[in-house]
mmCIF file of C-alpha atoms and ligand atoms in Angstrom:
data_model
loop_
_atom_site.group_PDB
_atom_site.id
_atom_site.type_symbol
_atom_site.label_atom_id
_atom_site.label_comp_id
_atom_site.label_asym_id
_atom_site.label_seq_id
_atom_site.Cartn_x
_atom_site.Cartn_y
_atom_site.Cartn_z
ATOM 1 C CA MET T 1 -0.033 -0.153 0.070
ATOM 2 C CA ARG T 2 0.989 3.833 -0.388
ATOM 3 C CA ASP T 3 2.375 5.127 2.583
ATOM 4 C CA PRO T 4 1.773 8.096 2.943
ATOM 5 C CA PHE T 5 -1.366 8.105 1.654
ATOM 6 C CA ARG T 6 -4.535 10.445 1.050
ATOM 7 C CA ALA T 7 -7.592 10.813 2.958
ATOM 8 C CA VAL T 8 -10.395 13.369 3.564
ATOM 9 C CA MET T 9 -10.166 14.503 7.050
ATOM 10 C CA ALA T 10 -12.717 16.328 9.058
ATOM 11 C CA ARG T 11 -11.200 18.430 11.986
ATOM 12 C CA GLN T 12 -12.976 20.119 14.611
ATOM 13 C CA GLN T 13 -12.693 24.001 14.663
ATOM 14 C CA ASP T 14 -14.217 26.618 17.008
ATOM 15 C CA LYS T 15 -17.106 27.149 14.849
ATOM 16 C CA GLY T 16 -18.285 23.596 13.123
ATOM 17 C CA TYR T 17 -15.469 21.734 11.464
ATOM 18 C CA SER T 18 -12.949 22.238 8.478
ATOM 19 C CA VAL T 19 -12.600 19.523 5.752
ATOM 20 C CA ALA T 20 -9.244 18.852 3.867
ATOM 21 C CA LEU T 21 -7.268 16.251 1.631
ATOM 22 C CA GLU T 22 -4.549 15.222 4.241
ATOM 23 C CA GLU T 23 -1.701 12.725 4.050
ATOM 24 C CA LEU T 24 -1.714 9.839 6.579
ATOM 25 C CA HIS T 25 0.605 7.126 7.522
ATOM 26 C CA GLU T 26 -0.339 3.503 8.265
ATOM 27 C CA ARG T 27 0.624 4.208 11.677
ATOM 28 C CA ASP T 28 -2.220 6.900 11.975
ATOM 29 C CA LEU T 29 -4.937 4.363 11.234
ATOM 30 C CA PRO T 30 -6.968 3.133 14.326
ATOM 31 C CA ARG T 31 -5.383 -0.041 15.622
ATOM 32 C CA GLU T 32 -7.601 -2.105 17.371
ATOM 33 C CA GLY T 33 -8.577 -5.553 15.910
ATOM 34 C CA GLY T 34 -9.345 -3.626 12.640
ATOM 35 C CA VAL T 35 -8.671 -5.437 9.050
ATOM 36 C CA LEU T 36 -6.482 -3.546 7.042
ATOM 37 C CA VAL T 37 -8.013 -2.678 3.668
ATOM 38 C CA GLU T 38 -6.379 -1.085 0.527
ATOM 39 C CA ILE T 39 -9.404 0.932 -0.653
ATOM 40 C CA ALA T 40 -9.916 1.181 -4.530
ATOM 41 C CA PHE T 41 -13.301 2.733 -4.524
ATOM 42 C CA SER T 42 -16.010 4.669 -2.145
ATOM 43 C CA SER T 43 -19.228 6.504 -3.275
ATOM 44 C CA LEU T 44 -21.146 9.609 -3.000
ATOM 45 C CA ASN T 45 -24.184 9.520 -0.950
ATOM 46 C CA TYR T 46 -26.706 12.297 -0.095
ATOM 47 C CA LYS T 47 -25.495 11.720 3.613
ATOM 48 C CA ASP T 48 -21.771 12.039 2.601
ATOM 49 C CA ALA T 49 -22.560 15.314 0.930
ATOM 50 C CA LEU T 50 -24.150 16.629 4.105
ATOM 51 C CA ALA T 51 -20.677 15.529 5.957
ATOM 52 C CA VAL T 52 -18.297 17.051 3.471
ATOM 53 C CA THR T 53 -19.980 20.340 3.365
ATOM 54 C CA GLY T 54 -20.993 20.419 7.060
ATOM 55 C CA ARG T 55 -24.696 20.885 6.300
ATOM 56 C CA GLY T 56 -25.803 17.676 8.739
ATOM 57 C CA ARG T 57 -25.025 16.584 12.043
ATOM 58 C CA ILE T 58 -23.351 13.586 10.433
ATOM 59 C CA VAL T 59 -19.798 13.377 12.124
ATOM 60 C CA ARG T 60 -19.967 12.287 15.614
ATOM 61 C CA ARG T 61 -16.226 12.317 16.620
ATOM 62 C CA PHE T 62 -13.199 14.214 15.454
ATOM 63 C CA PRO T 63 -10.799 13.937 13.791
ATOM 64 C CA MET T 64 -12.698 11.909 11.264
ATOM 65 C CA VAL T 65 -12.216 10.212 7.868
ATOM 66 C CA LEU T 66 -15.299 10.964 5.825
ATOM 67 C CA GLY T 67 -16.928 8.532 3.558
ATOM 68 C CA ILE T 68 -19.780 6.081 4.538
ATOM 69 C CA ASP T 69 -18.856 3.376 1.975
ATOM 70 C CA LEU T 70 -15.723 1.732 1.040
ATOM 71 C CA ALA T 71 -14.595 -1.330 -1.131
ATOM 72 C CA GLY T 72 -11.126 -2.584 -1.670
ATOM 73 C CA THR T 73 -8.648 -5.611 -0.945
ATOM 74 C CA VAL T 74 -7.777 -7.021 2.248
ATOM 75 C CA LEU T 75 -4.069 -6.338 3.177
ATOM 76 C CA GLU T 76 -3.779 -7.691 6.807
ATOM 77 C CA SER T 77 -6.605 -9.527 8.847
ATOM 78 C CA PRO T 78 -6.760 -10.252 12.547
ATOM 79 C CA SER T 79 -9.868 -11.975 11.650
ATOM 80 C CA PRO T 80 -10.347 -15.697 10.509
ATOM 81 C CA GLU T 81 -13.282 -14.360 8.359
ATOM 82 C CA PHE T 82 -11.049 -12.416 6.074
ATOM 83 C CA LYS T 83 -7.872 -13.151 4.482
ATOM 84 C CA PRO T 84 -5.309 -11.127 2.352
ATOM 85 C CA GLY T 85 -6.411 -10.685 -1.016
ATOM 86 C CA ASP T 86 -9.941 -10.803 -0.480
ATOM 87 C CA HIS T 87 -12.311 -8.356 -2.061
ATOM 88 C CA VAL T 88 -14.449 -6.604 0.685
ATOM 89 C CA LEU T 89 -17.052 -3.828 1.099
ATOM 90 C CA ALA T 90 -18.440 -1.869 4.044
ATOM 91 C CA VAL T 91 -21.804 0.427 3.850
ATOM 92 C CA GLY T 92 -22.692 2.351 6.878
ATOM 93 C CA GLN T 93 -22.173 0.933 10.114
ATOM 94 C CA GLY T 94 -20.744 4.114 11.247
ATOM 95 C CA LEU T 95 -18.214 4.577 8.968
ATOM 96 C CA GLY T 96 -17.726 8.420 8.433
ATOM 97 C CA GLU T 97 -19.714 9.112 11.600
ATOM 98 C CA THR T 98 -18.249 7.390 14.402
ATOM 99 C CA ALA T 99 -15.425 5.221 12.798
ATOM 100 C CA TRP T 100 -13.129 6.414 10.174
ATOM 101 C CA GLY T 101 -14.387 5.948 6.666
ATOM 102 C CA GLY T 102 -13.931 5.147 2.957
ATOM 103 C CA TYR T 103 -12.676 8.653 1.515
ATOM 104 C CA ALA T 104 -8.931 7.442 1.964
ATOM 105 C CA GLN T 105 -6.810 5.159 0.225
ATOM 106 C CA ALA T 106 -6.302 2.533 3.191
ATOM 107 C CA GLN T 107 -8.252 1.910 6.316
ATOM 108 C CA ARG T 108 -8.775 -0.110 9.243
ATOM 109 C CA VAL T 109 -12.117 -1.311 9.316
ATOM 110 C CA ARG T 110 -13.748 -3.541 12.289
ATOM 111 C CA PRO T 111 -14.553 -6.897 11.021
ATOM 112 C CA ASP T 112 -17.990 -6.969 12.043
ATOM 113 C CA ALA T 113 -18.551 -4.111 9.509
ATOM 114 C CA LEU T 114 -16.975 -5.901 6.598
ATOM 115 C CA LEU T 115 -18.514 -8.267 3.988
ATOM 116 C CA HIS T 116 -17.008 -10.072 1.028
ATOM 117 C CA VAL T 117 -18.004 -8.552 -2.145
ATOM 118 C CA PRO T 118 -20.576 -10.754 -3.627
ATOM 119 C CA GLU T 119 -19.859 -12.784 -7.118
ATOM 120 C CA PRO T 120 -19.770 -11.780 -9.635
ATOM 121 C CA LEU T 121 -19.706 -8.127 -8.645
ATOM 122 C CA SER T 122 -16.352 -6.129 -8.601
ATOM 123 C CA PRO T 123 -15.348 -3.586 -6.004
ATOM 124 C CA GLU T 124 -16.226 -0.946 -8.324
ATOM 125 C CA GLU T 125 -19.551 -2.219 -8.961
ATOM 126 C CA ALA T 126 -20.230 -2.711 -5.184
ATOM 127 C CA MET T 127 -19.577 0.949 -4.980
ATOM 128 C CA ARG T 128 -22.009 1.557 -7.683
ATOM 129 C CA VAL T 129 -24.471 0.040 -5.376
ATOM 130 C CA GLY T 130 -22.997 1.602 -2.467
ATOM 131 C CA THR T 131 -25.290 2.737 0.656
ATOM 132 C CA ALA T 132 -28.101 3.901 -1.815
ATOM 133 C CA GLY T 133 -28.443 0.858 -3.607
ATOM 134 C CA PHE T 134 -28.022 -1.397 -0.520
ATOM 135 C CA THR T 135 -30.957 0.748 0.930
ATOM 136 C CA ALA T 136 -33.292 0.525 -2.202
ATOM 137 C CA MET T 137 -32.879 -3.639 -1.791
ATOM 138 C CA LEU T 138 -33.804 -3.158 1.987
ATOM 139 C CA CYS T 139 -37.072 -1.258 0.706
ATOM 140 C CA VAL T 140 -37.821 -3.808 -1.807
ATOM 141 C CA LEU T 141 -37.087 -6.641 0.617
ATOM 142 C CA ALA T 142 -39.328 -4.798 3.331
ATOM 143 C CA LEU T 143 -42.330 -4.520 0.610
ATOM 144 C CA GLU T 144 -41.832 -8.057 -0.253
ATOM 145 C CA ARG T 145 -42.130 -9.240 3.398
ATOM 146 C CA ASN T 146 -45.246 -7.102 3.892
ATOM 147 C CA GLU T 147 -46.608 -9.235 0.831
ATOM 148 C CA VAL T 148 -46.687 -6.720 -1.722
ATOM 149 C CA ARG T 149 -46.489 -8.745 -4.995
ATOM 150 C CA PRO T 150 -46.142 -8.110 -8.594
ATOM 151 C CA SER T 151 -49.460 -7.152 -10.216
ATOM 152 C CA ASP T 152 -51.132 -4.537 -12.420
ATOM 153 C CA ARG T 153 -50.992 -1.867 -9.877
ATOM 154 C CA GLU T 154 -47.943 0.245 -10.196
ATOM 155 C CA ILE T 155 -45.187 0.606 -7.283
ATOM 156 C CA VAL T 156 -44.423 4.293 -7.096
ATOM 157 C CA VAL T 157 -40.699 5.425 -6.423
ATOM 158 C CA THR T 158 -39.975 9.031 -5.371
ATOM 159 C CA GLY T 159 -36.978 10.925 -6.155
ATOM 160 C CA ALA T 160 -36.591 8.289 -9.148
ATOM 161 C CA ALA T 161 -33.693 9.763 -10.782
ATOM 162 C CA GLY T 162 -31.529 10.086 -7.596
ATOM 163 C CA GLY T 163 -29.070 7.347 -6.167
ATOM 164 C CA VAL T 164 -31.760 5.426 -3.916
ATOM 165 C CA GLY T 165 -34.251 6.025 -6.453
ATOM 166 C CA SER T 166 -32.669 4.689 -9.691
ATOM 167 C CA MET T 167 -31.614 1.641 -7.717
ATOM 168 C CA ALA T 168 -35.101 1.137 -6.363
ATOM 169 C CA VAL T 169 -36.791 1.716 -10.054
ATOM 170 C CA HIS T 170 -34.455 -1.063 -11.298
ATOM 171 C CA LEU T 171 -34.604 -3.660 -8.656
ATOM 172 C CA LEU T 172 -38.305 -3.540 -8.541
ATOM 173 C CA ALA T 173 -38.540 -3.928 -12.468
ATOM 174 C CA ARG T 174 -36.189 -6.887 -12.263
ATOM 175 C CA ARG T 175 -38.328 -8.520 -9.700
ATOM 176 C CA GLY T 176 -41.182 -8.246 -11.799
ATOM 177 C CA PHE T 177 -42.843 -5.124 -10.497
ATOM 178 C CA LYS T 178 -44.763 -2.436 -12.401
ATOM 179 C CA VAL T 179 -42.963 0.801 -11.493
ATOM 180 C CA ALA T 180 -44.017 4.356 -11.700
ATOM 181 C CA ALA T 181 -41.136 6.558 -11.359
ATOM 182 C CA SER T 182 -41.821 10.017 -9.854
ATOM 183 C CA THR T 183 -39.294 12.594 -10.852
ATOM 184 C CA GLY T 184 -38.744 16.605 -10.759
ATOM 185 C CA ARG T 185 -36.628 16.166 -13.923
ATOM 186 C CA PRO T 186 -38.786 15.159 -16.916
ATOM 187 C CA GLU T 187 -35.647 15.196 -19.063
ATOM 188 C CA GLN T 188 -34.776 11.931 -17.183
ATOM 189 C CA SER T 189 -37.822 10.089 -18.529
ATOM 190 C CA GLU T 190 -35.928 8.234 -21.047
ATOM 191 C CA TYR T 191 -33.185 7.193 -18.606
ATOM 192 C CA LEU T 192 -35.853 5.980 -15.931
ATOM 193 C CA LYS T 193 -37.578 4.021 -18.727
ATOM 194 C CA ASN T 194 -34.528 2.265 -19.411
ATOM 195 C CA LEU T 195 -33.991 1.279 -15.904
ATOM 196 C CA GLY T 196 -37.273 -0.406 -16.211
ATOM 197 C CA ALA T 197 -40.049 2.236 -15.251
ATOM 198 C CA HIS T 198 -43.541 1.576 -16.580
ATOM 199 C CA SER T 199 -44.527 5.091 -16.228
ATOM 200 C CA ILE T 200 -43.356 8.649 -15.200
ATOM 201 C CA VAL T 201 -45.095 10.762 -12.501
ATOM 202 C CA PRO T 202 -44.209 14.239 -12.710
ATOM 203 C CA ARG T 203 -43.054 15.533 -8.983
ATOM 204 C CA GLU T 204 -45.522 18.404 -9.017
ATOM 205 C CA GLU T 205 -48.614 15.828 -9.332
ATOM 206 C CA LEU T 206 -47.398 14.317 -5.988
ATOM 207 C CA ALA T 207 -46.285 17.374 -4.078
ATOM 208 C CA LYS T 208 -49.699 19.272 -3.957
ATOM 209 C CA LYS T 209 -51.546 19.139 -0.604
ATOM 210 C CA GLU T 210 -54.474 16.790 -0.677
ATOM 211 C CA GLY T 211 -56.384 14.901 1.538
ATOM 212 C CA PRO T 212 -55.305 12.095 4.041
ATOM 213 C CA MET T 213 -57.351 9.392 2.038
ATOM 214 C CA GLN T 214 -57.434 9.707 -1.573
ATOM 215 C CA SER T 215 -58.219 7.066 -4.420
ATOM 216 C CA GLU T 216 -56.309 3.818 -4.362
ATOM 217 C CA ARG T 217 -53.606 4.375 -7.192
ATOM 218 C CA TRP T 218 -50.403 2.372 -5.871
ATOM 219 C CA GLY T 219 -49.744 -1.127 -5.007
ATOM 220 C CA GLY T 220 -46.825 0.441 -2.935
ATOM 221 C CA GLY T 221 -44.349 2.677 -2.788
ATOM 222 C CA ILE T 222 -40.413 3.433 -2.121
ATOM 223 C CA ASP T 223 -40.203 7.049 -0.719
ATOM 224 C CA THR T 224 -36.781 8.896 -0.679
ATOM 225 C CA VAL T 225 -38.411 12.461 -0.403
ATOM 226 C CA GLY T 226 -40.653 12.699 2.703
ATOM 227 C CA GLY T 227 -42.955 15.820 3.284
ATOM 228 C CA GLU T 228 -46.163 16.072 1.162
ATOM 229 C CA ILE T 229 -44.921 13.538 -1.218
ATOM 230 C CA LEU T 230 -44.742 10.702 1.268
ATOM 231 C CA ALA T 231 -48.045 11.826 2.692
ATOM 232 C CA ASN T 232 -49.706 11.755 -0.516
ATOM 233 C CA VAL T 233 -48.217 8.131 -1.455
ATOM 234 C CA PHE T 234 -49.592 6.963 1.739
ATOM 235 C CA ALA T 235 -52.772 8.223 1.130
ATOM 236 C CA GLN T 236 -52.971 6.668 -2.442
ATOM 237 C CA THR T 237 -51.847 3.304 -1.390
ATOM 238 C CA VAL T 238 -54.251 0.472 -2.060
ATOM 239 C CA TYR T 239 -55.991 -1.566 0.835
ATOM 240 C CA GLY T 240 -53.303 -4.005 2.281
ATOM 241 C CA GLY T 241 -50.362 -2.400 0.435
ATOM 242 C CA ALA T 242 -47.311 -1.001 1.890
ATOM 243 C CA VAL T 243 -44.797 2.118 1.504
ATOM 244 C CA ALA T 244 -41.056 1.787 2.694
ATOM 245 C CA CYS T 245 -39.951 5.289 3.756
ATOM 246 C CA CYS T 246 -36.051 5.757 3.583
ATOM 247 C CA GLY T 247 -35.386 9.282 2.671
ATOM 248 C CA MET T 248 -35.949 13.126 3.253
ATOM 249 C CA ALA T 249 -34.347 14.655 0.268
ATOM 250 C CA GLY T 250 -37.700 16.988 -0.192
ATOM 251 C CA GLY T 251 -38.318 17.547 3.821
ATOM 252 C CA HIS T 252 -38.669 15.673 7.063
ATOM 253 C CA GLU T 253 -42.009 16.256 7.990
ATOM 254 C CA LEU T 254 -44.834 13.759 7.528
ATOM 255 C CA ASN T 255 -48.698 15.335 8.045
ATOM 256 C CA THR T 256 -51.037 12.521 7.521
ATOM 257 C CA THR T 257 -53.718 10.558 9.766
ATOM 258 C CA VAL T 258 -54.162 6.992 10.849
ATOM 259 C CA TRP T 259 -56.635 6.373 8.325
ATOM 260 C CA PRO T 260 -54.774 4.507 5.680
ATOM 261 C CA LEU T 261 -53.291 2.448 8.338
ATOM 262 C CA ILE T 262 -56.787 1.436 10.043
ATOM 263 C CA LEU T 263 -59.177 1.440 7.211
ATOM 264 C CA ARG T 264 -57.002 0.171 4.483
ATOM 265 C CA ASN T 265 -54.405 -1.736 6.143
ATOM 266 C CA VAL T 266 -51.618 0.169 4.536
ATOM 267 C CA SER T 267 -48.327 -0.268 6.203
ATOM 268 C CA LEU T 268 -45.969 2.412 6.691
ATOM 269 C CA LEU T 269 -42.382 0.908 6.804
ATOM 270 C CA GLY T 270 -39.495 2.586 7.988
ATOM 271 C CA VAL T 271 -36.139 1.771 6.467
ATOM 272 C CA SER T 272 -32.511 2.484 8.012
ATOM 273 C CA SER T 273 -29.307 0.937 6.556
ATOM 274 C CA ILE T 274 -26.833 2.017 8.814
ATOM 275 C CA LEU T 275 -26.827 -0.648 11.662
ATOM 276 C CA THR T 276 -28.226 -3.392 9.436
ATOM 277 C CA PRO T 277 -27.434 -6.613 11.188
ATOM 278 C CA LYS T 278 -24.574 -8.784 9.492
ATOM 279 C CA PRO T 279 -27.021 -11.768 8.270
ATOM 280 C CA ARG T 280 -29.397 -9.236 6.804
ATOM 281 C CA ARG T 281 -26.626 -7.460 4.982
ATOM 282 C CA ILE T 282 -24.894 -10.571 3.585
ATOM 283 C CA GLU T 283 -28.419 -11.688 2.521
ATOM 284 C CA SER T 284 -29.203 -8.236 1.110
ATOM 285 C CA TRP T 285 -26.099 -8.169 -1.068
ATOM 286 C CA ARG T 286 -26.682 -11.925 -2.282
ATOM 287 C CA GLN T 287 -30.004 -10.466 -3.562
ATOM 288 C CA LEU T 288 -28.501 -7.504 -5.014
ATOM 289 C CA ALA T 289 -25.822 -9.585 -6.872
ATOM 290 C CA ALA T 290 -28.968 -11.894 -8.124
ATOM 291 C CA THR T 291 -31.245 -9.190 -9.174
ATOM 292 C CA LEU T 292 -29.102 -6.505 -10.818
ATOM 293 C CA ASP T 293 -28.475 -6.040 -14.255
ATOM 294 C CA ARG T 294 -24.680 -5.329 -14.250
ATOM 295 C CA ASN T 295 -24.922 -3.379 -17.735
ATOM 296 C CA MET T 296 -27.834 -1.229 -16.215
ATOM 297 C CA LEU T 297 -25.982 -0.864 -12.979
ATOM 298 C CA GLY T 298 -22.994 0.748 -15.240
ATOM 299 C CA ALA T 299 -25.351 3.073 -17.112
ATOM 300 C CA MET T 300 -26.661 4.530 -13.942
ATOM 301 C CA SER T 301 -23.255 5.219 -12.466
ATOM 302 C CA ARG T 302 -20.261 7.432 -13.359
ATOM 303 C CA THR T 303 -16.624 7.244 -11.404
ATOM 304 C CA GLU T 304 -15.242 10.369 -10.338
ATOM 305 C CA PRO T 305 -11.936 11.250 -8.807
ATOM 306 C CA LEU T 306 -11.572 12.068 -5.003
ATOM 307 C CA SER T 307 -10.063 15.386 -5.540
ATOM 308 C CA ARG T 308 -13.763 16.428 -6.812
ATOM 309 C CA ILE T 309 -15.491 15.486 -3.638
ATOM 310 C CA VAL T 310 -16.588 19.014 -2.564
ATOM 311 C CA GLU T 311 -17.964 19.980 -5.951
ATOM 312 C CA LEU T 312 -19.523 16.701 -6.271
ATOM 313 C CA SER T 313 -21.219 17.007 -2.713
ATOM 314 C CA ASN T 314 -22.792 20.516 -3.737
ATOM 315 C CA GLU T 315 -23.978 18.979 -7.196
ATOM 316 C CA ILE T 316 -26.145 16.076 -5.154
ATOM 317 C CA LEU T 317 -27.412 18.481 -2.482
ATOM 318 C CA SER T 318 -28.817 20.601 -5.097
ATOM 319 C CA GLY T 319 -30.561 17.854 -6.823
ATOM 320 C CA HIS T 320 -28.464 17.619 -9.889
ATOM 321 C CA VAL T 321 -26.799 14.180 -9.591
ATOM 322 C CA ARG T 322 -28.439 11.406 -11.793
ATOM 323 C CA GLY T 323 -28.055 7.834 -10.433
ATOM 324 C CA ARG T 324 -24.947 7.126 -8.728
ATOM 325 C CA VAL T 325 -21.248 8.220 -8.208
ATOM 326 C CA VAL T 326 -18.643 6.270 -7.486
ATOM 327 C CA ILE T 327 -15.594 7.802 -6.078
ATOM 328 C CA ASP T 328 -12.007 6.550 -7.072
ATOM 329 C CA VAL T 329 -10.046 7.135 -4.051
ATOM 330 C CA ASN T 330 -6.768 6.796 -6.390
ATOM 331 C CA ALA T 331 -7.587 9.539 -8.610
HETATM 332 N N1 NAP K 1 -32.749 5.393 5.375
HETATM 333 C C1 NAP K 1 -31.437 5.049 5.138
HETATM 334 O O1 NAP K 1 -30.849 4.341 5.526
HETATM 335 C C2 NAP K 1 -30.811 5.727 3.860
HETATM 336 C C3 NAP K 1 -29.852 5.507 3.136
HETATM 337 C C4 NAP K 1 -29.332 6.236 2.088
HETATM 338 C C5 NAP K 1 -30.026 7.381 1.550
HETATM 339 N N2 NAP K 1 -31.024 7.797 2.597
HETATM 340 C C6 NAP K 1 -31.468 9.058 2.260
HETATM 341 O O2 NAP K 1 -32.696 8.972 1.108
HETATM 342 C C7 NAP K 1 -32.435 10.152 0.419
HETATM 343 C C8 NAP K 1 -32.001 10.073 -1.016
HETATM 344 O O3 NAP K 1 -30.468 9.869 -0.842
HETATM 345 P P1 NAP K 1 -29.729 9.587 -2.398
HETATM 346 O O4 NAP K 1 -28.465 9.247 -2.067
HETATM 347 O O5 NAP K 1 -30.560 8.922 -3.167
HETATM 348 O O6 NAP K 1 -29.591 11.304 -2.873
HETATM 349 P P2 NAP K 1 -29.944 11.939 -4.287
HETATM 350 O O7 NAP K 1 -29.289 11.087 -5.306
HETATM 351 O O8 NAP K 1 -29.734 13.120 -4.240
HETATM 352 O O9 NAP K 1 -31.637 11.795 -4.707
HETATM 353 C C9 NAP K 1 -32.244 12.524 -4.162
HETATM 354 C C10 NAP K 1 -33.484 12.669 -5.269
HETATM 355 O O10 NAP K 1 -34.621 13.481 -4.603
HETATM 356 C C11 NAP K 1 -35.200 13.939 -5.186
HETATM 357 N N3 NAP K 1 -35.542 15.540 -4.642
HETATM 358 C C12 NAP K 1 -34.210 16.243 -4.499
HETATM 359 N N4 NAP K 1 -34.774 17.420 -3.940
HETATM 360 C C13 NAP K 1 -35.940 17.194 -3.883
HETATM 361 C C14 NAP K 1 -37.185 18.157 -3.151
HETATM 362 N N5 NAP K 1 -36.895 19.337 -2.560
HETATM 363 N N6 NAP K 1 -38.327 17.791 -3.344
HETATM 364 C C15 NAP K 1 -38.768 16.630 -3.828
HETATM 365 N N7 NAP K 1 -37.610 15.724 -4.587
HETATM 366 C C16 NAP K 1 -36.564 16.087 -4.299
HETATM 367 C C17 NAP K 1 -34.550 14.040 -6.770
HETATM 368 O O11 NAP K 1 -35.086 13.193 -7.689
HETATM 369 P P3 NAP K 1 -35.922 13.526 -8.969
HETATM 370 O O12 NAP K 1 -34.899 14.600 -9.632
HETATM 371 O O13 NAP K 1 -35.947 12.269 -9.700
HETATM 372 O O14 NAP K 1 -37.203 14.165 -8.630
HETATM 373 C C18 NAP K 1 -33.022 13.776 -6.250
HETATM 374 O O15 NAP K 1 -32.238 13.166 -7.289
HETATM 375 C C19 NAP K 1 -31.760 11.487 1.054
HETATM 376 O O16 NAP K 1 -32.532 12.046 2.259
HETATM 377 C C20 NAP K 1 -31.016 10.201 1.973
HETATM 378 O O17 NAP K 1 -30.373 10.718 3.181
HETATM 379 C C21 NAP K 1 -31.585 7.009 3.652
#
């Protein structure tokens, strides 16, 4: 491995914190029982952008290497679960929040946070998926566990052209669901149809303030946006349907009533990816590898250098990033 190597470091200041590309040595990395990983790729999630720009309360300890995802190759392992040369990944699990993360050329990671990259994915493909794709899979599995089945009723995905949204559209379509993609960017309609969307729903159509019980329209939903849009999706879901709620790109409030729950048997399913226990993480990645079309995964992602992380973070927060961004930590 390179020594010294580059890392995006957050350091506490009198007011807030600073973020800069720094040089670290292997001896600077946390020691206790961690697997030494030579990182090849990380990714850019909404939460990474909040951390890089200091806009959200993401970073819980300082100094902190940012980046909630990583993929690379094991160099040294105190754990019998991993050996040098293994391709590994980590998403969430406190990386970049309470434990040093993936915006670095090397890291020590606690064995519990690491998984083997599932065949046939490469480390770069694993980061095309990243936290966003993993969360989309958790949402799909939550709907399936709640007996939402493919039918003529569409499943609506909100924030569809974003990272979680693009992955959700694609995964649902691959599992036989008819998908309605809701987007504020009509120019992305062709892209969303290529990912498997059956129809496109303009964002404004779901953003109006409407009643708490509306005509049944969706078999279920995956919501990455929150606010009025989630309230409407919930109010328009069919008897016995379910809505998986994982994001708040449009707002954290939810003004609704209990009516869809108690009169239509609709379930509102909370999805948090960060602390997913290892057996469920392994199973979800197995399902991801089995469900994804790897060509489509390529079509919904682009790879960018770590040196552009600040610029890219501002881009994602302004809603201008399409699909997924992989971060090449060596560029
Ligand atoms: N629960 C979890 O574990 C978990 C994991 C990952 C992400 N998340 C959350 O999920 C959300 C999406 O993350 P992401 O990485 O997919 O971000 P992203 O790539 O930026 O996607 C967000 C999408 O939301 C839509 N959007 C943005 N601003 C909006 C607004 N003001 N009103 C309505 N829609 C808006 C846009 O889609 P269109 O252009 O198509 O309209 C945008 O592309 C974030 O809130 C993130 O924190 C949660």
